[in-house]
Tab-separated table of C-alpha atoms in Angstrom:
chain	number	residue	atom	x	y	z
W	23	MET	CA	187.248	90.104	31.108
W	24	SER	CA	184.537	90.883	33.924
W	25	VAL	CA	183.028	93.674	31.424
W	26	TYR	CA	182.531	91.076	28.653
W	27	ILE	CA	180.839	88.721	30.705
W	28	LEU	CA	178.286	91.521	31.585
W	29	LYS	CA	177.565	92.336	28.746
W	30	ARG	CA	176.766	88.907	27.326
W	31	LEU	CA	175.013	88.117	30.461
W	32	LEU	CA	173.159	91.285	29.218
W	33	LEU	CA	172.912	90.454	25.940
W	34	MET	CA	170.844	86.494	27.242
W	35	VAL	CA	167.748	88.785	27.867
W	36	PRO	CA	166.231	89.687	24.966
W	37	THR	CA	167.993	86.940	22.975
W	38	LEU	CA	165.768	84.849	25.127
W	39	PHE	CA	162.621	87.130	25.172
W	40	GLY	CA	163.071	87.249	20.741
W	41	VAL	CA	162.873	83.005	20.885
W	42	MET	CA	159.924	83.048	23.985
W	43	LEU	CA	158.080	85.540	21.622
W	44	ILE	CA	158.306	83.951	17.877
W	45	THR	CA	157.293	80.537	19.712
W	46	PHE	CA	154.278	81.977	21.876
W	47	VAL	CA	153.370	83.764	18.329
W	48	VAL	CA	153.664	80.152	16.390
W	49	THR	CA	151.665	78.122	18.765
W	50	GLN	CA	148.783	81.208	18.879
W	51	PHE	CA	148.675	79.457	15.291
W	52	VAL	CA	148.579	76.083	15.297
W	53	PRO	CA	144.853	74.678	15.082
W	54	GLY	CA	144.089	72.043	17.504
W	55	GLY	CA	145.465	74.283	20.551
W	56	PRO	CA	144.147	72.568	24.028
W	57	VAL	CA	140.295	74.409	24.020
W	58	GLU	CA	139.562	72.440	20.473
W	59	ARG	CA	141.187	69.524	22.607
W	60	MET	CA	138.588	69.331	25.619
W	61	MET	CA	135.823	70.895	22.792
W	62	THR	CA	136.096	67.115	20.734
W	63	GLN	CA	136.151	65.197	23.797
W	64	LEU	CA	133.162	66.412	25.417
W	65	GLU	CA	131.505	65.821	22.448
W	66	GLY	CA	132.677	61.837	22.097
W	67	HIS	CA	134.783	62.277	19.222
W	68	GLY	CA	137.734	61.421	21.621
W	69	GLY	CA	140.951	63.605	22.422
W	70	GLY	CA	143.240	62.617	19.255
W	71	GLU	CA	143.185	63.067	15.465
W	72	ALA	CA	140.214	64.664	15.859
W	73	ALA	CA	142.008	66.825	18.198
W	74	ALA	CA	145.028	67.513	15.643
W	75	GLY	CA	143.233	68.022	12.631
W	76	SER	CA	142.662	71.504	11.183
W	77	GLY	CA	139.812	73.719	11.974
W	78	ALA	CA	136.785	71.211	12.143
W	79	GLY	CA	137.709	70.095	15.596
W	80	LEU	CA	136.919	74.213	16.404
W	81	TYR	CA	133.932	73.995	14.101
W	82	GLN	CA	132.215	70.942	15.736
W	83	GLY	CA	133.291	72.652	18.885
W	84	ASN	CA	131.298	75.666	18.889
W	85	LYS	CA	128.300	73.474	17.100
W	86	GLY	CA	128.081	71.083	19.569
W	87	LEU	CA	128.348	73.145	22.812
W	88	ASP	CA	127.020	76.625	24.389
W	89	ARG	CA	128.813	79.801	23.910
W	90	ASP	CA	129.140	79.331	28.521
W	91	ARG	CA	130.651	76.500	28.067
W	92	VAL	CA	133.532	76.930	25.937
W	93	GLU	CA	133.966	80.529	27.186
W	94	GLN	CA	134.867	78.092	30.370
W	95	LEU	CA	136.890	75.962	28.670
W	96	LYS	CA	139.218	78.725	27.679
W	97	LYS	CA	139.119	80.722	31.236
W	98	LEU	CA	140.499	77.116	32.422
W	99	TYR	CA	143.368	77.017	30.229
W	100	GLY	CA	144.011	81.262	30.298
W	101	PHE	CA	142.915	81.602	26.733
W	102	ASP	CA	140.135	84.247	27.450
W	103	LYS	CA	142.918	86.666	28.289
W	104	PRO	CA	144.542	88.275	25.211
W	105	PRO	CA	147.779	87.053	23.847
W	106	LEU	CA	149.553	90.229	24.971
W	107	THR	CA	148.218	89.477	28.569
W	108	ARG	CA	149.038	85.793	28.486
W	109	PHE	CA	152.793	85.999	27.226
W	110	LEU	CA	153.028	89.260	29.791
W	111	SER	CA	151.972	86.934	31.864
W	112	MET	CA	153.870	83.746	31.038
W	113	MET	CA	157.001	85.700	31.591
W	114	SER	CA	156.508	86.739	34.763
W	115	SER	CA	155.918	83.611	35.814
W	116	TYR	CA	158.890	82.830	33.515
W	117	LEU	CA	161.842	84.588	35.593
W	118	VAL	CA	160.498	82.585	39.049
W	119	PHE	CA	161.199	79.647	37.375
W	120	ASP	CA	157.261	79.231	37.379
W	121	PHE	CA	156.242	77.354	33.751
W	122	GLY	CA	153.039	75.692	35.933
W	123	GLN	CA	150.749	72.654	34.794
W	124	SER	CA	150.741	70.924	32.131
W	125	TYR	CA	147.768	69.902	29.711
W	126	TYR	CA	148.224	66.836	29.403
W	127	HIS	CA	149.825	65.810	32.651
W	128	HIS	CA	148.542	66.883	34.774
W	129	LYS	CA	151.857	67.957	36.522
W	130	SER	CA	153.998	70.665	36.827
W	131	VAL	CA	156.517	71.451	34.087
W	132	ALA	CA	159.206	71.392	36.235
W	133	GLU	CA	158.090	68.388	38.281
W	134	LEU	CA	157.479	66.499	35.011
W	135	VAL	CA	161.015	67.138	33.558
W	136	ILE	CA	162.817	65.828	36.762
W	137	SER	CA	160.917	62.586	36.262
W	138	LYS	CA	161.936	63.262	32.726
W	139	LEU	CA	165.920	63.723	32.880
W	140	PRO	CA	167.806	60.354	34.786
W	141	VAL	CA	166.924	58.857	31.390
W	142	SER	CA	168.409	61.851	29.061
W	143	MET	CA	171.311	62.332	31.675
W	144	SER	CA	172.235	58.618	31.604
W	145	LEU	CA	172.754	58.513	27.568
W	146	GLY	CA	173.960	61.905	27.334
W	147	LEU	CA	176.221	61.454	30.119
W	148	TRP	CA	177.658	57.759	28.881
W	149	THR	CA	177.611	59.299	24.861
W	150	PHE	CA	179.087	61.738	26.182
W	151	THR	CA	181.917	60.427	28.721
W	152	ILE	CA	182.807	57.514	25.773
W	153	VAL	CA	182.736	59.307	22.698
W	154	TYR	CA	185.993	61.974	24.070
W	155	SER	CA	187.592	59.032	25.884
W	156	VAL	CA	188.119	56.876	22.425
W	157	CYS	CA	187.989	59.954	20.351
W	158	ILE	CA	190.853	61.430	21.548
W	159	PRO	CA	193.091	59.517	21.632
W	160	LEU	CA	191.723	57.039	18.036
W	161	GLY	CA	192.944	60.920	16.379
W	162	ILE	CA	196.395	61.668	17.932
W	163	ALA	CA	197.358	57.822	17.152
W	164	LYS	CA	196.115	58.508	13.352
W	165	ALA	CA	197.358	61.810	13.093
W	166	VAL	CA	200.549	60.238	14.185
W	167	ARG	CA	200.609	57.741	11.580
W	168	GLU	CA	198.420	59.418	9.053
W	169	GLY	CA	198.032	56.647	5.376
W	170	SER	CA	199.652	53.961	7.645
W	171	ARG	CA	197.450	50.959	7.138
W	172	PHE	CA	195.957	51.742	10.321
W	173	ASP	CA	194.687	55.106	9.650
W	174	MET	CA	192.957	53.792	6.864
W	175	VAL	CA	191.079	51.265	8.378
W	176	THR	CA	190.133	52.876	11.427
W	177	SER	CA	188.514	56.175	9.402
W	178	THR	CA	186.901	53.546	7.338
W	179	PHE	CA	185.270	51.650	10.729
W	180	ILE	CA	184.179	55.215	12.387
W	181	LEU	CA	183.300	56.380	8.457
W	182	ILE	CA	180.908	53.362	7.996
W	183	GLY	CA	179.549	54.011	11.891
W	184	TYR	CA	178.855	57.864	10.870
W	185	ALA	CA	176.964	56.790	7.829
W	186	ILE	CA	175.211	54.713	9.631
W	187	PRO	CA	171.750	56.477	11.794
W	188	GLY	CA	171.150	55.944	15.089
W	189	PHE	CA	167.961	54.226	14.994
W	190	VAL	CA	169.209	51.639	12.458
W	191	LEU	CA	171.679	50.836	14.728
W	192	GLY	CA	169.303	50.717	17.688
W	193	ILE	CA	167.557	48.253	15.484
W	194	VAL	CA	169.980	45.772	14.032
W	195	LEU	CA	171.956	45.838	18.017
W	196	ILE	CA	168.146	44.816	19.152
W	197	VAL	CA	167.785	42.269	16.465
W	198	LEU	CA	171.199	41.135	16.828
W	199	PHE	CA	171.296	40.981	20.410
W	200	GLY	CA	168.190	41.582	22.229
W	201	GLY	CA	165.868	38.793	21.702
W	202	GLY	CA	165.335	39.353	18.129
W	203	SER	CA	166.246	37.032	15.374
W	204	PHE	CA	169.817	36.009	17.162
W	205	TRP	CA	170.510	36.264	20.540
W	206	ASN	CA	168.757	37.641	23.763
W	207	ILE	CA	172.003	39.142	26.336
W	208	PHE	CA	170.219	42.555	26.355
W	209	PRO	CA	166.982	43.771	27.983
W	210	LEU	CA	164.953	46.318	26.213
W	211	ARG	CA	163.714	47.801	28.443
W	212	GLY	CA	163.496	50.679	31.090
W	213	LEU	CA	166.947	51.649	32.629
W	214	VAL	CA	166.154	49.443	35.512
W	215	SER	CA	164.992	45.670	36.109
W	216	ASP	CA	161.649	45.510	37.729
W	217	ASN	CA	163.408	44.034	40.960
W	218	TRP	CA	165.664	46.562	40.916
W	219	ALA	CA	165.207	48.161	44.602
W	220	GLN	CA	165.127	44.555	45.942
W	221	LEU	CA	169.128	44.494	44.834
W	222	ASP	CA	171.888	45.002	46.699
W	223	TRP	CA	173.600	47.525	45.825
W	224	LEU	CA	176.928	45.974	43.134
W	225	ASN	CA	173.718	44.239	40.986
W	226	LYS	CA	171.809	47.313	40.911
W	227	VAL	CA	175.060	49.005	39.730
W	228	LEU	CA	175.453	45.593	37.201
W	229	ASP	CA	171.694	45.758	35.774
W	230	TYR	CA	171.416	49.454	35.556
W	231	LEU	CA	174.709	48.792	33.421
W	232	TRP	CA	173.336	46.306	31.447
W	233	HIS	CA	170.358	47.495	30.988
W	234	MET	CA	172.074	50.963	29.129
W	235	VAL	CA	175.109	49.188	26.697
W	236	LEU	CA	172.912	49.028	23.589
W	237	PRO	CA	170.955	52.484	23.670
W	238	ILE	CA	174.601	53.955	24.868
W	239	THR	CA	175.989	52.442	21.914
W	240	ALA	CA	173.304	53.226	19.315
W	241	SER	CA	173.537	56.946	19.816
W	242	SER	CA	178.141	56.965	20.778
W	243	VAL	CA	179.250	55.727	17.692
W	244	GLY	CA	177.105	58.178	14.993
W	245	SER	CA	179.278	60.858	17.450
W	246	LEU	CA	182.654	58.739	16.896
W	247	ALA	CA	183.457	59.938	13.403
W	248	VAL	CA	183.715	64.093	13.825
W	249	MET	CA	185.120	64.403	17.367
W	250	THR	CA	188.177	61.622	15.627
W	251	LEU	CA	188.343	63.218	12.785
W	252	LEU	CA	188.434	66.596	14.111
W	253	THR	CA	191.415	66.035	17.268
W	254	LYS	CA	193.380	63.803	13.852
W	255	ASN	CA	193.353	67.209	12.215
W	256	SER	CA	193.683	69.542	14.966
W	257	PHE	CA	196.309	67.094	15.895
W	258	LEU	CA	197.915	67.560	11.916
W	259	GLU	CA	197.608	71.256	11.409
W	260	GLU	CA	199.956	71.596	14.427
W	261	ILE	CA	202.443	68.562	13.347
W	262	ARG	CA	202.808	70.527	10.497
W	263	LYS	CA	203.457	74.128	11.981
W	264	GLN	CA	207.214	75.951	11.901
W	265	TYR	CA	207.611	75.267	15.571
W	266	VAL	CA	207.625	71.618	15.673
W	267	MET	CA	210.285	71.786	13.168
W	268	THR	CA	212.415	73.626	15.665
W	269	ALA	CA	211.756	71.476	18.407
W	270	ARG	CA	212.792	68.067	16.711
W	271	ALA	CA	214.974	70.373	15.798
W	272	LYS	CA	216.909	70.194	18.893
W	273	GLY	CA	217.054	66.812	19.820
W	274	LEU	CA	213.277	66.444	21.613
W	275	SER	CA	212.138	63.231	21.296
W	276	GLU	CA	208.883	62.872	19.550
W	277	HIS	CA	207.108	62.302	22.909
W	278	GLN	CA	208.242	64.997	24.454
W	279	VAL	CA	207.271	66.930	20.716
W	280	LEU	CA	203.744	65.443	20.662
W	281	TYR	CA	202.611	65.946	24.293
W	282	LYS	CA	204.699	69.327	25.603
W	283	HIS	CA	204.165	71.759	22.777
W	284	VAL	CA	201.868	69.472	20.088
W	285	PHE	CA	199.345	68.941	22.326
W	286	ARG	CA	197.990	71.998	24.636
W	287	ASN	CA	198.022	73.569	20.562
W	288	ALA	CA	195.774	70.812	18.955
W	289	ILE	CA	193.666	70.249	21.666
W	290	ILE	CA	192.255	73.842	22.506
W	291	PRO	CA	189.570	73.923	19.137
W	292	ILE	CA	187.976	70.246	21.038
W	293	ILE	CA	188.757	71.578	24.872
W	294	THR	CA	186.788	74.980	24.186
W	295	GLY	CA	183.900	72.142	23.006
W	296	PHE	CA	183.510	71.022	26.402
W	297	PRO	CA	181.238	73.382	28.231
W	298	GLY	CA	178.585	72.959	25.910
W	299	SER	CA	178.372	69.421	24.557
W	300	PHE	CA	178.468	68.350	28.691
W	301	ILE	CA	176.069	71.040	29.845
W	302	THR	CA	174.305	69.414	26.840
W	303	ALA	CA	174.058	65.512	27.503
W	304	PHE	CA	172.272	66.381	31.271
W	305	PHE	CA	169.720	67.757	29.736
W	306	THR	CA	169.080	66.575	25.763
W	307	GLY	CA	167.411	63.200	24.674
W	308	SER	CA	166.809	61.172	21.600
W	309	LEU	CA	163.438	60.890	20.361
W	310	LEU	CA	164.303	58.105	18.111
W	311	ILE	CA	166.883	56.031	20.250
W	312	GLU	CA	164.129	56.505	23.620
W	313	THR	CA	161.778	55.329	21.452
W	314	ILE	CA	162.972	51.955	19.825
W	315	PHE	CA	164.581	50.770	23.827
W	316	SER	CA	161.547	51.931	25.798
W	317	LEU	CA	163.269	54.994	28.120
W	318	ASP	CA	160.438	58.037	28.637
W	319	GLY	CA	163.069	60.571	28.985
W	320	MET	CA	163.405	64.900	27.907
W	321	GLY	CA	163.076	63.201	23.560
W	322	LEU	CA	159.669	61.658	23.665
W	323	LEU	CA	157.918	64.670	26.123
W	324	ALA	CA	159.526	67.198	24.086
W	325	TYR	CA	157.811	64.860	20.998
W	326	GLU	CA	154.406	63.943	23.002
W	327	SER	CA	154.378	67.298	24.584
W	328	VAL	CA	154.401	69.545	20.275
W	329	LEU	CA	152.268	66.276	19.361
W	330	ASN	CA	149.675	67.510	22.368
W	331	ARG	CA	149.460	71.043	22.481
W	332	ASP	CA	151.044	70.427	26.087
W	333	TYR	CA	152.625	74.894	25.900
W	334	PRO	CA	153.207	74.744	28.966
W	335	VAL	CA	155.548	71.905	28.788
W	336	VAL	CA	156.769	73.460	25.083
W	337	LEU	CA	156.964	76.597	25.951
W	338	GLY	CA	158.435	75.779	29.691
W	339	THR	CA	161.384	73.465	28.861
W	340	LEU	CA	162.563	75.817	25.496
W	341	TYR	CA	162.434	78.898	28.544
W	342	PHE	CA	165.179	76.331	30.978
W	343	PHE	CA	166.730	75.042	28.006
W	344	THR	CA	167.519	78.491	26.068
W	345	ILE	CA	168.869	79.784	28.931
W	346	ILE	CA	171.009	76.630	29.073
W	347	GLY	CA	172.408	76.886	25.338
W	348	LEU	CA	173.133	80.403	25.864
W	349	VAL	CA	175.644	79.801	29.005
W	350	SER	CA	177.017	76.882	27.484
W	351	ARG	CA	177.955	78.929	24.440
W	352	LEU	CA	179.092	81.619	27.593
W	353	LEU	CA	181.306	79.135	29.011
W	354	SER	CA	182.170	77.831	26.450
W	355	ASP	CA	183.637	81.248	24.908
W	356	LEU	CA	185.584	81.750	28.317
W	357	SER	CA	187.024	78.064	27.776
W	358	TYR	CA	189.348	79.922	25.681
W	359	VAL	CA	190.775	81.902	27.837
W	360	LEU	CA	191.629	79.522	30.525
W	361	VAL	CA	192.456	77.046	27.715
W	362	ASP	CA	194.894	79.659	25.698
W	363	PRO	CA	196.160	82.710	27.672
W	364	ARG	CA	197.401	84.510	24.365
W	365	ILE	CA	193.742	85.013	24.044
W	366	SER	CA	191.749	87.815	25.611
W	367	PHE	CA	188.983	89.763	25.179
W	368	GLU	CA	189.589	93.303	27.001
W	369	ARG	CA	191.976	93.439	23.552
W	370	VAL	CA	189.049	92.205	21.028
W	371	GLN	CA	186.889	95.205	23.246
W	372	GLU	CA	188.940	98.046	23.148
């Protein structure tokens, strides 16, 4: 086990390096970078659409600003050095988790990410909890009652939910319950109310949950179908195996067969996805859900960073989340051994 873990950790290094190198090279060819944007702003053309244009922004900048000013701007953003030097300097800083300063927000990248995480963590953690707590019992019930009216009705509902995109469901919920055309029950902005700091602890909790009902519903419904059907199919596959017939022939009750024999085998592919899903729930965000419900989280930050060519945020968050993704994959593989003792990485290596 220790040898396998060491090999996986060593393989993470070239993987991480390759991801960062490819992304860094791509950013060098994207027009409308920070230097071009600043040059356009100094010329009085505004920083929006012109800065994001193709080569026109750079050409006008060279025409309207003297060469010394252009060189000062390049030095300000670090573009006065060769690309290889900039890449190696960036990676050396990233090794100590120094992600630099945001061009657009004028804050450190680490501080910016920490300020956005509460929103994404709230959405992700609640969605993860609801999906797993609903889908596993529902999938087991559907497997036990395969072909029944209950199975067909629940399948219809979860497939309808799966077919509706989360942002469309969010808009429908706003129209129905957010003061659109029907009832004004739930708020539409932020995680908490403006007077949240003045509330007692119980009302703070209730206010937070009140704000999260609609976005969590919109982000959870689409995920229910996949996990429910995965649970159902996994249990059906185990129920049809020979050892289940043997257990029934020995006189065990259906409850004993299901939860003492079938459950521990059928739950393996579901449990092994826990580490990756749980870690991802903390750090990812949904751009459309956050935009619809005015939640300033990681999804919106990622979109704005790409749009504004905020390279420190783009590359810094990519580095951090790539590490998180690689570690979560390792934890998912290791969970196989913890859940199923029959699996051994030592035998695979031999």
